[in-house]
Coordinates of C-alpha atoms in Angstrom, one line a residue:
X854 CA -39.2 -234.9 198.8
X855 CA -39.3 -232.5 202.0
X856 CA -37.8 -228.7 201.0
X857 CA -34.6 -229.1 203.6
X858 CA -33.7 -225.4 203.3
X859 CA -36.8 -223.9 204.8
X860 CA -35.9 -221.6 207.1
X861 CA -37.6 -222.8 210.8
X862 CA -39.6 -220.8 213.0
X863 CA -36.8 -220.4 215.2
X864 CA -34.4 -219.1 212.4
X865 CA -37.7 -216.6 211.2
X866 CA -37.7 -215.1 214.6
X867 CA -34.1 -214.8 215.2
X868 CA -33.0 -213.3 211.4
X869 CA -36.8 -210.7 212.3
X870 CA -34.8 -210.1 215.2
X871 CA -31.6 -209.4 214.0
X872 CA -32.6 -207.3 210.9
X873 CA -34.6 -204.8 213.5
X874 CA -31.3 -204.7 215.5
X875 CA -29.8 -203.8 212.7
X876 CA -32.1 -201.7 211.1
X877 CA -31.9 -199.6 214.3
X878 CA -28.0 -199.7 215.1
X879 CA -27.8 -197.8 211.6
X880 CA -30.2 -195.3 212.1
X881 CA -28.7 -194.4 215.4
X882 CA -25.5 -194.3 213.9
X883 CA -26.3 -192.1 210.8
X884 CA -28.8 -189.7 212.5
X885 CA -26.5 -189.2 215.3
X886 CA -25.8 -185.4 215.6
X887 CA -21.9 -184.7 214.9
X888 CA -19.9 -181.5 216.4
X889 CA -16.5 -180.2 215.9
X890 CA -15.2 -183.4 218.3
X891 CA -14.1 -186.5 217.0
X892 CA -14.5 -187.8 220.8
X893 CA -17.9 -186.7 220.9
X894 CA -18.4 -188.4 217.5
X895 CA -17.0 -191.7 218.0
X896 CA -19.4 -191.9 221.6
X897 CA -22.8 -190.8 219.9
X898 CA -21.8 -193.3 216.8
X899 CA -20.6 -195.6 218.8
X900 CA -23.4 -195.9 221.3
X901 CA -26.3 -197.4 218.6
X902 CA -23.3 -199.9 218.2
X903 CA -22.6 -201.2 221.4
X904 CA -26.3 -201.3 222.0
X905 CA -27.2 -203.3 219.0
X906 CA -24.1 -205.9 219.3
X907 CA -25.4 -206.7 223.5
X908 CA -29.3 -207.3 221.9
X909 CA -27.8 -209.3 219.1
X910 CA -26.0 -211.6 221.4
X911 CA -28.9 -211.6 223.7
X912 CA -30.9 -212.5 220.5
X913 CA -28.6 -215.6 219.4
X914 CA -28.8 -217.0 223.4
X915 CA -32.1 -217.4 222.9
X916 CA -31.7 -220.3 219.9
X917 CA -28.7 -222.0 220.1
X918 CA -27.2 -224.6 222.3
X919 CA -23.9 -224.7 221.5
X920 CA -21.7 -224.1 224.6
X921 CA -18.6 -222.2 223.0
X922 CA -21.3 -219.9 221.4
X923 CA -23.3 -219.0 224.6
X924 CA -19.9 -218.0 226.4
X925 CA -18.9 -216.3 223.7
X926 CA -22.9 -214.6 223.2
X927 CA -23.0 -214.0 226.5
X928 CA -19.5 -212.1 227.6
X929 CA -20.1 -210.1 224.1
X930 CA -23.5 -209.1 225.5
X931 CA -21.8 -207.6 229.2
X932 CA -18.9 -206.2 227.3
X933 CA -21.0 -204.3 225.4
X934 CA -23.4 -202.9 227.8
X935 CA -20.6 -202.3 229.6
X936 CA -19.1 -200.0 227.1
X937 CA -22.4 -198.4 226.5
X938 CA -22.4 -197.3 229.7
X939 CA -19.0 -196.1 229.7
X940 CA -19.7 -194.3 226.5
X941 CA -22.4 -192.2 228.2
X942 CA -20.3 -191.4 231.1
X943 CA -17.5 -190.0 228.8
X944 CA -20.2 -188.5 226.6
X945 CA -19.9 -185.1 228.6
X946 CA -16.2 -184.9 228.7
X947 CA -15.7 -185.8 224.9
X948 CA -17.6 -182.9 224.4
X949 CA -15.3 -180.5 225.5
X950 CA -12.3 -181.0 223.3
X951 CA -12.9 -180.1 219.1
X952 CA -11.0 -180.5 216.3
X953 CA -9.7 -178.7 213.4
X954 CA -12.1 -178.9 210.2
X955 CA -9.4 -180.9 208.6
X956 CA -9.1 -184.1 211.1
X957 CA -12.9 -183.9 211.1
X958 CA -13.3 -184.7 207.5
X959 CA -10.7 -186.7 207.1
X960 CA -12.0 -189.1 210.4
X961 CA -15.6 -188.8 209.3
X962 CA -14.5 -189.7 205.7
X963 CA -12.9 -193.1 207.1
X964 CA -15.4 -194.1 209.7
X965 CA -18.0 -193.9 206.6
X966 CA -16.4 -196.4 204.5
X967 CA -15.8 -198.6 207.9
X968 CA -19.9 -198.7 208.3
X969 CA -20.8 -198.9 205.3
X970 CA -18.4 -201.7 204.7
X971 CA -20.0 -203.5 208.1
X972 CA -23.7 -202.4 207.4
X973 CA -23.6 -204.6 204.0
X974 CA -21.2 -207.6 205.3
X975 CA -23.7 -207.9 208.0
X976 CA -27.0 -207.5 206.1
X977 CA -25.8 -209.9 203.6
X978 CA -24.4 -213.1 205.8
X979 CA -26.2 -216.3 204.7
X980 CA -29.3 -217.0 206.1
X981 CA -29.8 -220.7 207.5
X982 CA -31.5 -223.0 210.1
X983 CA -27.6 -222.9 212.0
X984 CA -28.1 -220.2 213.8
X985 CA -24.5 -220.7 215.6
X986 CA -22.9 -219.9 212.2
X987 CA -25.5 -217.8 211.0
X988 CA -24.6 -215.1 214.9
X989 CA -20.8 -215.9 214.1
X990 CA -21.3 -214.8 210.4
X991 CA -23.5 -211.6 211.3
X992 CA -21.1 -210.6 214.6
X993 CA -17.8 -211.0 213.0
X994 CA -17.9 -207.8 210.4
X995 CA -19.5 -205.8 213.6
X996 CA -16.3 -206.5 215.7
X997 CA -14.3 -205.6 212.7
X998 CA -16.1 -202.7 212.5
X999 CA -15.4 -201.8 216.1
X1000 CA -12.0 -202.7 216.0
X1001 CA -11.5 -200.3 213.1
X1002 CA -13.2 -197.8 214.5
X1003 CA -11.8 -197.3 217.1
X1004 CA -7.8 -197.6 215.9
X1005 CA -9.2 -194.9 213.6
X1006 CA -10.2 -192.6 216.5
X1007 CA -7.0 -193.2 218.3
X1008 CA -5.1 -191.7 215.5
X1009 CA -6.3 -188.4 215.9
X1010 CA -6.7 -185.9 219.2
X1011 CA -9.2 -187.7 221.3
X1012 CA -10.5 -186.8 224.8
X1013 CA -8.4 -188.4 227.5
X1014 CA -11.1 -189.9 229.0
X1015 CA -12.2 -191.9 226.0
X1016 CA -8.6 -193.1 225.0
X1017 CA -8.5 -195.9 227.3
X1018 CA -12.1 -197.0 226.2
X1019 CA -10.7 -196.9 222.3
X1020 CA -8.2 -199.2 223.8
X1021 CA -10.5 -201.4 225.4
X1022 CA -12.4 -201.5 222.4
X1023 CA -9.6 -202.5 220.2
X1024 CA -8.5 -205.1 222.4
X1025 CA -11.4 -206.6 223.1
X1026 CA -12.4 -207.2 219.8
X1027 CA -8.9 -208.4 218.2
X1028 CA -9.7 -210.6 221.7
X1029 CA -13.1 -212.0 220.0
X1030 CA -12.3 -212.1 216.1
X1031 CA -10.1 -215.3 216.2
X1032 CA -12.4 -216.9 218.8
X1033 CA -15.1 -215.7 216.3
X1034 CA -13.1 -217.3 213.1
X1035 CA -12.4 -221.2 214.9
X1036 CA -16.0 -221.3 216.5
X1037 CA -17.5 -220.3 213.1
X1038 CA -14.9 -222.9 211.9
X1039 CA -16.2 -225.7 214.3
X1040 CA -19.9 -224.7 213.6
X1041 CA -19.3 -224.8 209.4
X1042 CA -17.8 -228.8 210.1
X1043 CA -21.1 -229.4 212.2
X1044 CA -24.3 -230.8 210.6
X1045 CA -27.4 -228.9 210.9

């Protein structure tokens, strides 16, 4: 009897793919140098993030078929080059506006339980031949991750510049979740 839950060469490359995405988003989050700005801090944490989500998506368009999942794949991957480059044109005005000691710790303190939270979801999603379900799985706890972060951001002083970004963020991701949620629904019915 034929092994059915070999992973194919096509699920290999993608999960080799996604794992060095991964690999990368967090050390460019975690070795990004902090200041005394929240701003600054959400844009050079933020940055690996965006970064990693458009080559993820990229990654998934270049296995599956199904329709609903390339849209999706495919806006996710502008939006979030997109954002990346609107990250690095607030980058120097976030800069300029720091925050007390207190709201430093305090936001750092949350924003490290909201990654660590998404690193593990996302390095632990099952690992199958559907790789539909498998992206769906992997993406969903980085948009939750996004979403978080950036309703946490808004919560404290924030550069003005950025604060329509945090809100672009936010909406586009609580946009994407329940899309995420009924396609990963739809893929989970599907056979193989």
């Amino acid at each position: 009897m034929k092994n059915t839950c070999l992973l194919s060469q096509d699920a290999k490359t993608y999960l080799c793919c996604f794992y060095q995405t991964l690999d990368g988003m967090i050390q460019g989050m975690t070795a990004a140098v902090l200041t005394q700005s929240i701003s600054h801090n959400f844009a050079v944490q933020m940055l690996p993030h965006c970064r990693a989500a458009a080559q993820m998506s990229n990654n998934v368009l270049r296995f599956t078929q199904d329709k609903a999942v390339r849209r999706l794949a495919q806006r996710m991957a502008e939006d979030c080059a997109l954002c990346a480059e609107q990250l690095e044109d607030v980058l120097p005005a976030c800069a300029q506006l720091t925050n007390a000691r207190t709201d430093l710790r305090l936001y750092q303190r949350r924003m490290d339980l909201i990654y660590r939270e998404m690193y593990a979801k996302m390095g632990s999603s099952p690992e199958s031949n559907r790789l539909a379900s498998v992206f769906l799985r992997q993406m969903l706890p980085l948009c939750q991750g996004a979403a978080r972060m950036a309703d946490t951001a808004l919560k404290y002083d924030v550069s003005p510049q950025l604060v329509p970004l945090l809100r672009a963020v936010a909406a586009r991701q609580r946009r994407d979740i329940p899309q995420m949620r009924a396609l990963l629904g739809r893929t989970d019915c599907q056979r193989g």
